[in-house]
Coordinates of C-alpha atoms in Angstrom, one line a residue:
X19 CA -28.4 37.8 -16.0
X20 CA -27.7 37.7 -12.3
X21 CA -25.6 40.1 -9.9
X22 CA -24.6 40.0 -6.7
X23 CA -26.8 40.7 -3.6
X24 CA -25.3 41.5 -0.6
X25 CA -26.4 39.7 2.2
X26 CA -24.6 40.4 5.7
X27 CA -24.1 36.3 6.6
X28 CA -22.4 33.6 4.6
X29 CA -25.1 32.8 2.9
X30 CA -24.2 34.7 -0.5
X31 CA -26.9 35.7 -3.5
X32 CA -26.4 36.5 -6.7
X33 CA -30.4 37.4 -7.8
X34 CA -31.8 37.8 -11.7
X35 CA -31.3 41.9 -12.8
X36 CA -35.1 41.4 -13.4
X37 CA -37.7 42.3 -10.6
X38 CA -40.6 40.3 -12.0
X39 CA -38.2 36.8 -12.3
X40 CA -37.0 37.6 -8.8
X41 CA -40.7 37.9 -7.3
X42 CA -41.1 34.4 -9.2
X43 CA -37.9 33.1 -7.4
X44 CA -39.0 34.5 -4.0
X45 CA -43.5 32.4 -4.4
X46 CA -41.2 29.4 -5.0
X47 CA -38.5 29.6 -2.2
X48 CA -40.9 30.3 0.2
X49 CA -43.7 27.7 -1.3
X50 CA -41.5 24.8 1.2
X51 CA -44.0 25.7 4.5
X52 CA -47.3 25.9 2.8
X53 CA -46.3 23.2 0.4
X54 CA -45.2 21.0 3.0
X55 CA -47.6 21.3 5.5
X56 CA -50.2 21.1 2.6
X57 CA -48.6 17.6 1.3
X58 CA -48.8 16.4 4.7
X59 CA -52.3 17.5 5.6
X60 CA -53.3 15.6 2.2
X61 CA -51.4 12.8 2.8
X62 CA -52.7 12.2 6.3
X63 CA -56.2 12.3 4.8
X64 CA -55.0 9.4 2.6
X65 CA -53.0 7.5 5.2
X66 CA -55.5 7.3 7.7
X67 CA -57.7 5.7 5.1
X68 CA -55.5 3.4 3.8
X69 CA -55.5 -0.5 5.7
X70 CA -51.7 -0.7 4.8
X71 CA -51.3 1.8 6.9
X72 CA -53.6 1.7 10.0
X73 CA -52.9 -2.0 10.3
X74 CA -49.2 -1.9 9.8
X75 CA -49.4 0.6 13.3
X76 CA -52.4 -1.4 14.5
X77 CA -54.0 2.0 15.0
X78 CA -57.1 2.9 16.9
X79 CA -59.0 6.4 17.5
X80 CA -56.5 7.5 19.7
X81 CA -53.2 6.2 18.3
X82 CA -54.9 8.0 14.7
X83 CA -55.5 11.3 16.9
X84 CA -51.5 11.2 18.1
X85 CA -49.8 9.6 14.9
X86 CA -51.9 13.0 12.9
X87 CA -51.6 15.3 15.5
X88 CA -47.7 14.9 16.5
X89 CA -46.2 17.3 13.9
X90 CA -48.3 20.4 15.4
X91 CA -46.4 18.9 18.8
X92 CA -43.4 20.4 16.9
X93 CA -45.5 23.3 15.3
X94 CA -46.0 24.3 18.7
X95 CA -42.4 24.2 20.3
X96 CA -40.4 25.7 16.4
X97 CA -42.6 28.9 17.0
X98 CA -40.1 29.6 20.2
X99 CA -37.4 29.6 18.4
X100 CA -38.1 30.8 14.7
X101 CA -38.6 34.8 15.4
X102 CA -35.6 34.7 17.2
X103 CA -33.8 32.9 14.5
X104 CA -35.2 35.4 11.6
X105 CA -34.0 38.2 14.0
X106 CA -30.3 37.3 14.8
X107 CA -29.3 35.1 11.7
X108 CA -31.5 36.5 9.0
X109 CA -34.7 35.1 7.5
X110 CA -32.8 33.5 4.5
X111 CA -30.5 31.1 7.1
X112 CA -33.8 30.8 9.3
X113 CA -35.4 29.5 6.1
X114 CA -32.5 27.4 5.1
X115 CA -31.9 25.5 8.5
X116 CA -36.0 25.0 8.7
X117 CA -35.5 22.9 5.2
X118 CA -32.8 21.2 7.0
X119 CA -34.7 19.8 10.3
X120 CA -37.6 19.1 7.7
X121 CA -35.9 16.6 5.6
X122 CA -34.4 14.8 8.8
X123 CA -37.5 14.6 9.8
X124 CA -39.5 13.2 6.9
X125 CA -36.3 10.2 6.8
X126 CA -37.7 9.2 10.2
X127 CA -41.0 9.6 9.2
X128 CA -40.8 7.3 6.2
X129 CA -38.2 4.7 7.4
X130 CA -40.2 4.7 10.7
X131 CA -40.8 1.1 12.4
X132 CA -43.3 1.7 15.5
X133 CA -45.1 4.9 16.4
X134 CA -42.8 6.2 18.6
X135 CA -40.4 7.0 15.4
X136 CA -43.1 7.7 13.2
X137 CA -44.4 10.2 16.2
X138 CA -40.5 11.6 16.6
X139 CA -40.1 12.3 12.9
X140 CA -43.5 14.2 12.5
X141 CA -42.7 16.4 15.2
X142 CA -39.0 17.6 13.8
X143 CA -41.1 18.0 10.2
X144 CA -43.6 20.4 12.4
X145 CA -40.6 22.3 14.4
X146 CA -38.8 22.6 10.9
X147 CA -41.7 23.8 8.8
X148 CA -42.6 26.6 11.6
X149 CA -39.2 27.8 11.6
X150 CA -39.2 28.2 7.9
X151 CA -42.3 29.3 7.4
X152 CA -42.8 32.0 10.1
X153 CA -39.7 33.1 8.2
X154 CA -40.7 32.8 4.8
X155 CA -43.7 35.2 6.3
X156 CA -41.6 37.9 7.4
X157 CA -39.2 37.5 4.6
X158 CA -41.8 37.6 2.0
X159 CA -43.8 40.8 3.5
X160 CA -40.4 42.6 4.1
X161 CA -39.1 42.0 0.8
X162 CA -42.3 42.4 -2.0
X163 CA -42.8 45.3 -3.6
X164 CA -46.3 47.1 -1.3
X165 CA -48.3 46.4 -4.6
X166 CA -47.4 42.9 -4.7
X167 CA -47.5 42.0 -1.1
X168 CA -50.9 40.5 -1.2
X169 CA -50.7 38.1 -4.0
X170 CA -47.1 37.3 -3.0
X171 CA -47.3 36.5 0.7
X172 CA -50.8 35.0 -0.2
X173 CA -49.8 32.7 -2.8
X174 CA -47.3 31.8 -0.6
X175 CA -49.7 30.1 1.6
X176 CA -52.0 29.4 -1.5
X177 CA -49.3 26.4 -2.2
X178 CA -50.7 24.7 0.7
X179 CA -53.0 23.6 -1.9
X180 CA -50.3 22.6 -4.7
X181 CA -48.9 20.4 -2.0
X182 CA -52.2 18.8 -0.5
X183 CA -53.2 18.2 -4.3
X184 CA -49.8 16.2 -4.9
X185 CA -50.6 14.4 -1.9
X186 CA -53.6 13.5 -3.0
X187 CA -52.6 12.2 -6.3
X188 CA -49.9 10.3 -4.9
X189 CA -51.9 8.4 -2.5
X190 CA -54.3 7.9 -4.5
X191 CA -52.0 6.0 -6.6
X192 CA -49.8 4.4 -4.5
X193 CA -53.3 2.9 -2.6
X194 CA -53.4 -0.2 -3.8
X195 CA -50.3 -1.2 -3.2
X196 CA -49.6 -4.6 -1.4
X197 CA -46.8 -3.2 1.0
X198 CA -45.9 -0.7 3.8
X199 CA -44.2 1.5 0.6
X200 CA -48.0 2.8 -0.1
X201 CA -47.5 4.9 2.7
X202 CA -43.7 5.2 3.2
X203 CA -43.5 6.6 -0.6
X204 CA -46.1 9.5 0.2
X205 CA -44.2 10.2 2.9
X206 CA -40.6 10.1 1.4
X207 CA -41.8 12.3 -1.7
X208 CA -42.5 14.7 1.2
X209 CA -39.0 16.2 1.2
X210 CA -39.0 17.6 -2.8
X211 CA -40.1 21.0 -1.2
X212 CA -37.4 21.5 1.2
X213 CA -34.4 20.5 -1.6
X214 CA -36.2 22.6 -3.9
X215 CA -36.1 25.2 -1.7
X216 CA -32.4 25.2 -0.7
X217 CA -31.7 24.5 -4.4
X218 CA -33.6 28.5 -4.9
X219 CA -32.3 29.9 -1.5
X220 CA -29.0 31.3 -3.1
X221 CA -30.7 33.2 -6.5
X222 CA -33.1 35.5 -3.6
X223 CA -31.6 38.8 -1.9
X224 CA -31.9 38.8 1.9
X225 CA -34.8 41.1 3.7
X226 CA -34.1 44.7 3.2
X227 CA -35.1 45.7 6.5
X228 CA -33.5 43.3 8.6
X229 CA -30.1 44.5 6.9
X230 CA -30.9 48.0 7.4
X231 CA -31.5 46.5 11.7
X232 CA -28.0 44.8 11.5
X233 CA -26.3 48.3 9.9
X234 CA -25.8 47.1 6.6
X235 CA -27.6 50.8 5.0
X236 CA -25.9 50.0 1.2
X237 CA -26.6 46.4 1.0
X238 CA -30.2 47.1 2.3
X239 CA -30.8 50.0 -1.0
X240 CA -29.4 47.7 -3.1
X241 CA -31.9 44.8 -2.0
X242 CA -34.8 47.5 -2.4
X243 CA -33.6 48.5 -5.9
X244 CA -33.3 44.9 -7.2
X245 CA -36.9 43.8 -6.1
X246 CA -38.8 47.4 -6.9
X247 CA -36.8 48.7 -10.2
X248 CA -34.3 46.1 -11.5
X249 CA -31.9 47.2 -9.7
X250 CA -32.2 50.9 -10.0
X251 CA -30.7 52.5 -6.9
X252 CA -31.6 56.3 -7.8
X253 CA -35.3 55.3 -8.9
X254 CA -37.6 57.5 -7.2
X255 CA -39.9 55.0 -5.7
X256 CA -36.4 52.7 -4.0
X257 CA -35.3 56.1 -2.7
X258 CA -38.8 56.5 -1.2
X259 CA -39.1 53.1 0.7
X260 CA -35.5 53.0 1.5
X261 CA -36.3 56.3 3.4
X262 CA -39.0 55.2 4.7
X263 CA -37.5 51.9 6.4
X264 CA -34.5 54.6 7.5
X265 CA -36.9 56.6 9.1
X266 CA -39.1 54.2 10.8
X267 CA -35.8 52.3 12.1
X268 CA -34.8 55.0 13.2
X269 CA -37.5 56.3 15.1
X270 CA -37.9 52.9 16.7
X271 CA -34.3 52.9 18.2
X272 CA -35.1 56.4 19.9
X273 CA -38.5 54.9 21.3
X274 CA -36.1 51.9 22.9
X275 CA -37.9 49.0 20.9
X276 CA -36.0 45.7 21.0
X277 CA -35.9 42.3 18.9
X278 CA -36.8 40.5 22.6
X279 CA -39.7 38.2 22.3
X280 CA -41.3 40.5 25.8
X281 CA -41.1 43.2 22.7
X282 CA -44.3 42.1 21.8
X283 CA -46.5 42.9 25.3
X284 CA -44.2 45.5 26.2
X285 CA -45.9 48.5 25.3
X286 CA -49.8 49.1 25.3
X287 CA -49.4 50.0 21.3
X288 CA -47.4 46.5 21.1
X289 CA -50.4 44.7 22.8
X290 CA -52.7 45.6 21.1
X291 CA -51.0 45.1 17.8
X292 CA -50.2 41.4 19.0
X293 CA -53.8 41.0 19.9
X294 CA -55.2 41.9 16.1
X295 CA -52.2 40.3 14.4
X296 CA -51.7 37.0 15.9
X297 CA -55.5 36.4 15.7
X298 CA -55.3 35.5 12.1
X299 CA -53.7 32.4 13.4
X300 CA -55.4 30.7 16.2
X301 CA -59.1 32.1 14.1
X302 CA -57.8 30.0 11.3
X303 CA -57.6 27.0 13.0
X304 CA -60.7 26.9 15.3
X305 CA -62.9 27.7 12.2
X306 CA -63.5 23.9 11.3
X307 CA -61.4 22.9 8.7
X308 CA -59.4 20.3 10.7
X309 CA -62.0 17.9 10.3
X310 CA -61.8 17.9 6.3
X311 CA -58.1 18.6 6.4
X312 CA -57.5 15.5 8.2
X313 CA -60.4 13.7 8.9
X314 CA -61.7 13.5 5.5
X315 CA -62.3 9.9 5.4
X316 CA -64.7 9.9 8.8
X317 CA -66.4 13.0 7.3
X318 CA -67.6 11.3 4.4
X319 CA -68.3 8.5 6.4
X320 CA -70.5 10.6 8.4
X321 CA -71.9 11.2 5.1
X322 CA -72.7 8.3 3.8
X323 CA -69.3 7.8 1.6
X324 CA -67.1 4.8 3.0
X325 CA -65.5 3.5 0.1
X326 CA -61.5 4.1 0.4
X327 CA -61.4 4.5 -3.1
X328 CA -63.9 7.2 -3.1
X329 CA -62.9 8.9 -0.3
X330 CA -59.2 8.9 -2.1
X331 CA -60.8 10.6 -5.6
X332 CA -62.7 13.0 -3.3
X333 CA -59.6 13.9 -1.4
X334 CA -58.0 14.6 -4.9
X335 CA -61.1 17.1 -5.9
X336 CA -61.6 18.6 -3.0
X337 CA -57.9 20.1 -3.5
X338 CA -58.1 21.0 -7.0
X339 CA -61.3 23.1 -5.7
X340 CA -59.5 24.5 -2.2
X341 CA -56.8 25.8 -4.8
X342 CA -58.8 27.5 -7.3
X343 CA -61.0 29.5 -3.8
X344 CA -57.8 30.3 -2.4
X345 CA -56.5 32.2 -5.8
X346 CA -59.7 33.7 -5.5
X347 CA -59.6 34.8 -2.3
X348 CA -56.3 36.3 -2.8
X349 CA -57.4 38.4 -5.2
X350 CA -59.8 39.9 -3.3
X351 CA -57.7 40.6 -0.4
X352 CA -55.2 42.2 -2.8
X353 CA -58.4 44.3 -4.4
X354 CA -61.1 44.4 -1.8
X355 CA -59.3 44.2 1.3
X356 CA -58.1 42.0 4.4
X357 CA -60.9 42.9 6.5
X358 CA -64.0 42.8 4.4
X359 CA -62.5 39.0 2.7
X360 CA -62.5 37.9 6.4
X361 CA -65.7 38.8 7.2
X362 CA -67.2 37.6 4.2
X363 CA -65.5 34.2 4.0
X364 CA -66.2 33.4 7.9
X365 CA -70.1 34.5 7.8
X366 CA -70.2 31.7 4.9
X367 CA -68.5 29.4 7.0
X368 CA -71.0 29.7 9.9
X369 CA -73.8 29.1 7.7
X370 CA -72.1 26.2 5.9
X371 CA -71.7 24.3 9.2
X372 CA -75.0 24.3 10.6
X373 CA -76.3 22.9 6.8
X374 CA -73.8 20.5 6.9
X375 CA -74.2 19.5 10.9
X376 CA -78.4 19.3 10.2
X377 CA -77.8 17.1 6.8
X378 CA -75.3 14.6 8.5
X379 CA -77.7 14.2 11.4
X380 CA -80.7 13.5 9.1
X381 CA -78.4 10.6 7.4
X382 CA -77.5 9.6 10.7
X383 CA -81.3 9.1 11.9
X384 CA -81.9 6.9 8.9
X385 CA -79.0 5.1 7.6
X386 CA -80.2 2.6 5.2
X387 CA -83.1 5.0 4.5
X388 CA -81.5 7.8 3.2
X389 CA -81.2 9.7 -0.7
X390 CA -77.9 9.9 -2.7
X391 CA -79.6 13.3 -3.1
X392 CA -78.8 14.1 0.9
X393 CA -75.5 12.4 0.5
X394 CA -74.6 14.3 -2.3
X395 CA -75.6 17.4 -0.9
X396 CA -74.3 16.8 2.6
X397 CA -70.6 16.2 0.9
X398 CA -71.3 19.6 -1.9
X399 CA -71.9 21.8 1.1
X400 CA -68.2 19.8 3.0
X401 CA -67.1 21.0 -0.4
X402 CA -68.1 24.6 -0.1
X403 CA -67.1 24.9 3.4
X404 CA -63.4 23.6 2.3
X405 CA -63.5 26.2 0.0
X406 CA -65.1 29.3 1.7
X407 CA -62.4 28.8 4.1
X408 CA -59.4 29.2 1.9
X409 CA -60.9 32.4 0.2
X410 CA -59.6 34.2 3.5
X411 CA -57.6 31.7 5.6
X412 CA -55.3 30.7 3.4
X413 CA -53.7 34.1 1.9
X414 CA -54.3 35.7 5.4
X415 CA -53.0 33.2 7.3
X416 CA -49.1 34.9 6.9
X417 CA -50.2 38.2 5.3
X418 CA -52.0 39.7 7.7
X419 CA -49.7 39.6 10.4
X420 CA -47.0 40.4 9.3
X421 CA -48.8 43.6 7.9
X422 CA -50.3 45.0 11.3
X423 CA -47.2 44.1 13.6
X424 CA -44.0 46.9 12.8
X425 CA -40.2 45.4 12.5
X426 CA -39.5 45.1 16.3
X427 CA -42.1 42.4 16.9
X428 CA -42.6 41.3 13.4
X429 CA -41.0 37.6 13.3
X430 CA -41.8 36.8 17.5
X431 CA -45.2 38.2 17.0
X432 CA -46.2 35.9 13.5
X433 CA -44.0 33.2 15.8
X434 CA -47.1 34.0 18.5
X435 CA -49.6 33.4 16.0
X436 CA -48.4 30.4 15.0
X437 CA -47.9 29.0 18.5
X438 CA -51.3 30.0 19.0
X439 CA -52.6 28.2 15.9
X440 CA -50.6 24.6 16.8
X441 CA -51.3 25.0 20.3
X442 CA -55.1 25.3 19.3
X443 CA -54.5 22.4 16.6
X444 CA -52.5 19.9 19.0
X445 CA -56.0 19.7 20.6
X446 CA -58.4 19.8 17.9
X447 CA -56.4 17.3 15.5
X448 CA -56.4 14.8 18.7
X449 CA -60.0 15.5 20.0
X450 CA -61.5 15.7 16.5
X451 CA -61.4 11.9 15.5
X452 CA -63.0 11.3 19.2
X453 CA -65.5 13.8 19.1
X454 CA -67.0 12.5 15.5
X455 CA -67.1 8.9 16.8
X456 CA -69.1 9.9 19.6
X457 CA -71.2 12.3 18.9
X458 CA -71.0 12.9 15.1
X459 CA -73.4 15.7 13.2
X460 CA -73.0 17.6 16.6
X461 CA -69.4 18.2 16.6
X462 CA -70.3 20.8 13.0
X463 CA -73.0 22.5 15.4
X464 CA -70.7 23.1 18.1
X465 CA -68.3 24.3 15.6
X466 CA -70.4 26.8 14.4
X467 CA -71.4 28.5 17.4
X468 CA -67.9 29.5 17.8
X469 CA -67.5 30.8 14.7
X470 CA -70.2 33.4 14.9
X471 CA -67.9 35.0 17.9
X472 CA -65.3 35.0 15.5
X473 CA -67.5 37.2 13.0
X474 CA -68.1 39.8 15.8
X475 CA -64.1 40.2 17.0
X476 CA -62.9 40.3 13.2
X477 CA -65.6 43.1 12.9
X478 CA -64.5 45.1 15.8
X479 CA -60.8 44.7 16.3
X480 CA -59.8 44.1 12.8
X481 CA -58.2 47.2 10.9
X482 CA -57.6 47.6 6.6
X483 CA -54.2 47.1 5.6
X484 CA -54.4 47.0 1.9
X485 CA -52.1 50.0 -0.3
X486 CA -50.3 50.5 2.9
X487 CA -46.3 49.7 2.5
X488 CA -45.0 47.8 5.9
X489 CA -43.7 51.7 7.3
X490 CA -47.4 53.1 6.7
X491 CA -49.5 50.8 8.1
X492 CA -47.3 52.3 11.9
X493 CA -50.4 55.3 11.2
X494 CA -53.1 53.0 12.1
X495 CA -51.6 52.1 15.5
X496 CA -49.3 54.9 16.6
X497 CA -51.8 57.6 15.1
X498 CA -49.1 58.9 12.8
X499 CA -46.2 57.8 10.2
X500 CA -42.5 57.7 11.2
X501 CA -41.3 59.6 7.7
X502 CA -42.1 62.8 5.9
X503 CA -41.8 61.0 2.6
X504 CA -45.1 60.9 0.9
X505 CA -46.7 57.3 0.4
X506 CA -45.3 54.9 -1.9
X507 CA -48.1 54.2 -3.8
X508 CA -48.9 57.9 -4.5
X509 CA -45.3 58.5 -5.9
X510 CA -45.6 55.3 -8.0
X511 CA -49.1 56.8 -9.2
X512 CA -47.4 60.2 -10.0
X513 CA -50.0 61.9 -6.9
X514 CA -47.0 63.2 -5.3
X515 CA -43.5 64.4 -6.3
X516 CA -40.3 64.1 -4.3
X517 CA -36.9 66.0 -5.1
X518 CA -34.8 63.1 -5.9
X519 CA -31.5 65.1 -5.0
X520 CA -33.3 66.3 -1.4
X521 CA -33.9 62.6 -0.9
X522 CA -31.0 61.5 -1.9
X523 CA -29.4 64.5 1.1
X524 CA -31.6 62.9 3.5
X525 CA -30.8 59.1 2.8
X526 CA -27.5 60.0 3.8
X527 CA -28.3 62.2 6.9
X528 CA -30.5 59.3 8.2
X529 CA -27.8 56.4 8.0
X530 CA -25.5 58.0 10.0
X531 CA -28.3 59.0 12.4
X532 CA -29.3 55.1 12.4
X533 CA -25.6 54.3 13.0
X534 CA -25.3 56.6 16.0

């Protein structure tokens, strides 16, 4: 059964009475960025492998590098834009208008003539899936339930995977066909995640915080009741986030804070909390996976592998694999933590390099002379790599941001980190296809060099956000919390009690303070 959510735009909702169904609805509207940008990683990998394709754009190292690399040219402009969409039009419209660009994008992309317009469309997909998916970020972290947050703002990212594997299959398939549709259909198949999304878009409620921002105090409790106790208003735990988000509101108005992008470096508090946010982003993306994300094809061949065919089937298991670590991964950042996943996942990472850098140069020296047992291993340790990365990466990617930065710099500071990140991958997608020609095995080495400076920030700067709701985690970086109502998870535990009709007295006294 649905009822009506208020929403404060013209967007309307009417959401299911049923918390659990409305988490489901909210993976799968926000699934679009990840599973977009997934599908098109994937289908790169096949692309750039298949003749029909390279031949039909007569492409060359460099032509490959821009034709990959032009949708993080729009990855790196949308990020300007998308927190201050989220902030003034709401993160449901920012999400909805992101689907928009994204499909007029991937008709370009697939009825594209020259590189030019396959370069143009790939850049509108990149601006539209930043916009929607620094949104979906901040909308999913704002909206979950504290003991949710983890598994839902990491699955969200986890689709990355669904969409890669997709991808994969799909090429795969459409690889041996004797036309330029063995690329264009990959590519038009690209667009099921935005309609899918729009199609889902009016069954979610809008963020709960960014209502109580724009004033709207009743539609925001409401919001918090349907997606923490079916709709429940007086239940004890919506009373005590609802207060919570009054309170820390609140407190933020009195301290002057803003929804201007120079929010974010404004105070020292601010900087810092950019600094260890934002870093989830750019770390991501310098940790190596580019090269198997798409470059697959000229790491296998690095490896020994240069059958198309082959390369296509390992493109399709190296998927099914990345999804299974990341569904791993996520549960241990919901169970073990943000920090300690990190650390873990990017030690292995560093190790995994160096193996892989000191098997592909021993193929390398000796060609013709070399074992399918170092060929095989060379591509099992690719494989483990692949996967080490999305134990951490992918659920963090989103998660953690959005967790260490408070409301006020929320959506521009995630925008940062994903500026960051495309800015960063703009680069490496363009540099990566030049550097493994030339120098080969000793573009892994140089890799993990990096990454063992990565290891040492995480371990210093980092800070442990798990249990904490959005309001709470203000303690770790302001050095106290902004409401006398006890945590949310030790009400929900029954570790400490609250006066509902007190609360209730309070609520009211805080709304009007808000409003004032």
């Amino acid at each position: 059964m649905l009822q009506r959510s208020p929403t404060g735009t013209w967007f309307p909702a009417r959401v299911p009475q049923s918390t659990t169904t409305l988490s489901v609805l909210l993976i799968l509207c926000s699934m679009v960025q990840s599973s977009t940008g997934g599908y098109d990683g994937s289908m790169l990998n096949g692309l750039n492998i298949l003749p029909s394709y390279t031949d039909y754009f007569n492409l060359d190292a460099a032509t490959t590098g821009l034709n990959t690399a032009s949708v993080f040219i729009g990855g790196f402009f949308g990020p300007m834009f998308a927190g201050i969409i989220a902030d003034r039009l709401g993160r449901r419209i920012a999400i909805f208008w992101g689907c928009v660009i994204t499909l007029v994008g991937i008709v370009l992309q697939t009825a594209a003539q020259n590189i030019t317009m396959f370069v143009i469309g790939r850049v509108l997909i990149g601006f539209g899936t930043a916009v929607d998916g620094i949104a979906a970020g901040v909308y999913l972290s704002e909206t979950f339930p504290t003991r949710w947050r983890a598994w839902g703002v990491g699955l969200f990212n986890d689709f990355y995977y669904v969409g890669a594997l997709i991808a994969a299959g799909i090429t795969l398939g459409t690889g041996r066909w004797q036309s330029t549709w063995a690329w264009r259909a990959p590519s038009l198949f690209q667009g099921i995640f935005s309609v899918i999304c729009i199609m889902i878009l009016p069954f979610v409620p809008e963020s709960p915080r960014w209502l109580v921002h724009e004033g709207h105090y009743e539609e925001a409790r409401t919001v918090v009741a349907q997606t923490n106790a079916d709709g429940d208003r007086s239940n004890l735990i919506v009373l005590t986030v609802y207060k919570e988000i009054l309170d820390t509101l609140e407190w933020e108005k009195k301290e002057g804070r803003t929804m201007s992008p120079k929010e974010i470096v404004k105070t020292p508090v601010a900087r810092k909390r950019l600094l260890v946010g934002m870093s989830a982003g750019p770390f991501s993306c310098v940790v190596g996976n580019i090269i198997a994300s798409y470059y697959l094809g000229s790491e296998l061949d690095t490896a020994g592998i240069t059958d198309p065919n082959d390369q296509l089937k390992a493109n399709v298991v190296l998927n099914v694999w990345c999804l299974g670590c990341a569904l791993v991964g996520t549960h241990l950042v919901a169970n073990w933590g943000r920090k300690d996943t990190a650390l873990l996942s990017q030690a292995l990472l560093v190790i995994c390099l160096f193996v892989i850098g000191g098997l592909s140069k021993k193929y390398a020296d000796d060609p013709d002379g070399a074992s399918k047992g170092l060929i095989y291993g060379d591509v099992a340790v690719m494989f483990l790599f692949q996967g080490f990365y999305s134990v951490a990466w992918t659920p963090l990617l989103y998660l953690y941001p959005s967790e260490v930065m408070n409301y006020s710099i929320r959506a521009n500071g995630l925008a940062f980190s994903q500026f960051m990140l495309n800015a960063l991958a703009v680069l490496l997608v363009f540099v990566m296809p030049i550097g493994i020609e030339n120098i080969g095995w000793k573009m892994y080495m140089i890799n993990g060099s990096w990454d063992i400076v990565i290891v040492v920030l995480i371990a210093i700067y980092w800070v442990e956000t798990k249990g904490r709701t959005l309001e709470e985690i203000d303690a770790i970086f302001e050095g106290e919390k902004h409401s006398l109502v006890p945590d949310v998870e030790a009400v929900r535990k029954g570790e400490a009690k609250v006066d509902a009709d007190a609360l209730e007295n309070d609520i009211k006294t805080s709304a009007l303070m808000v409003k004032t």
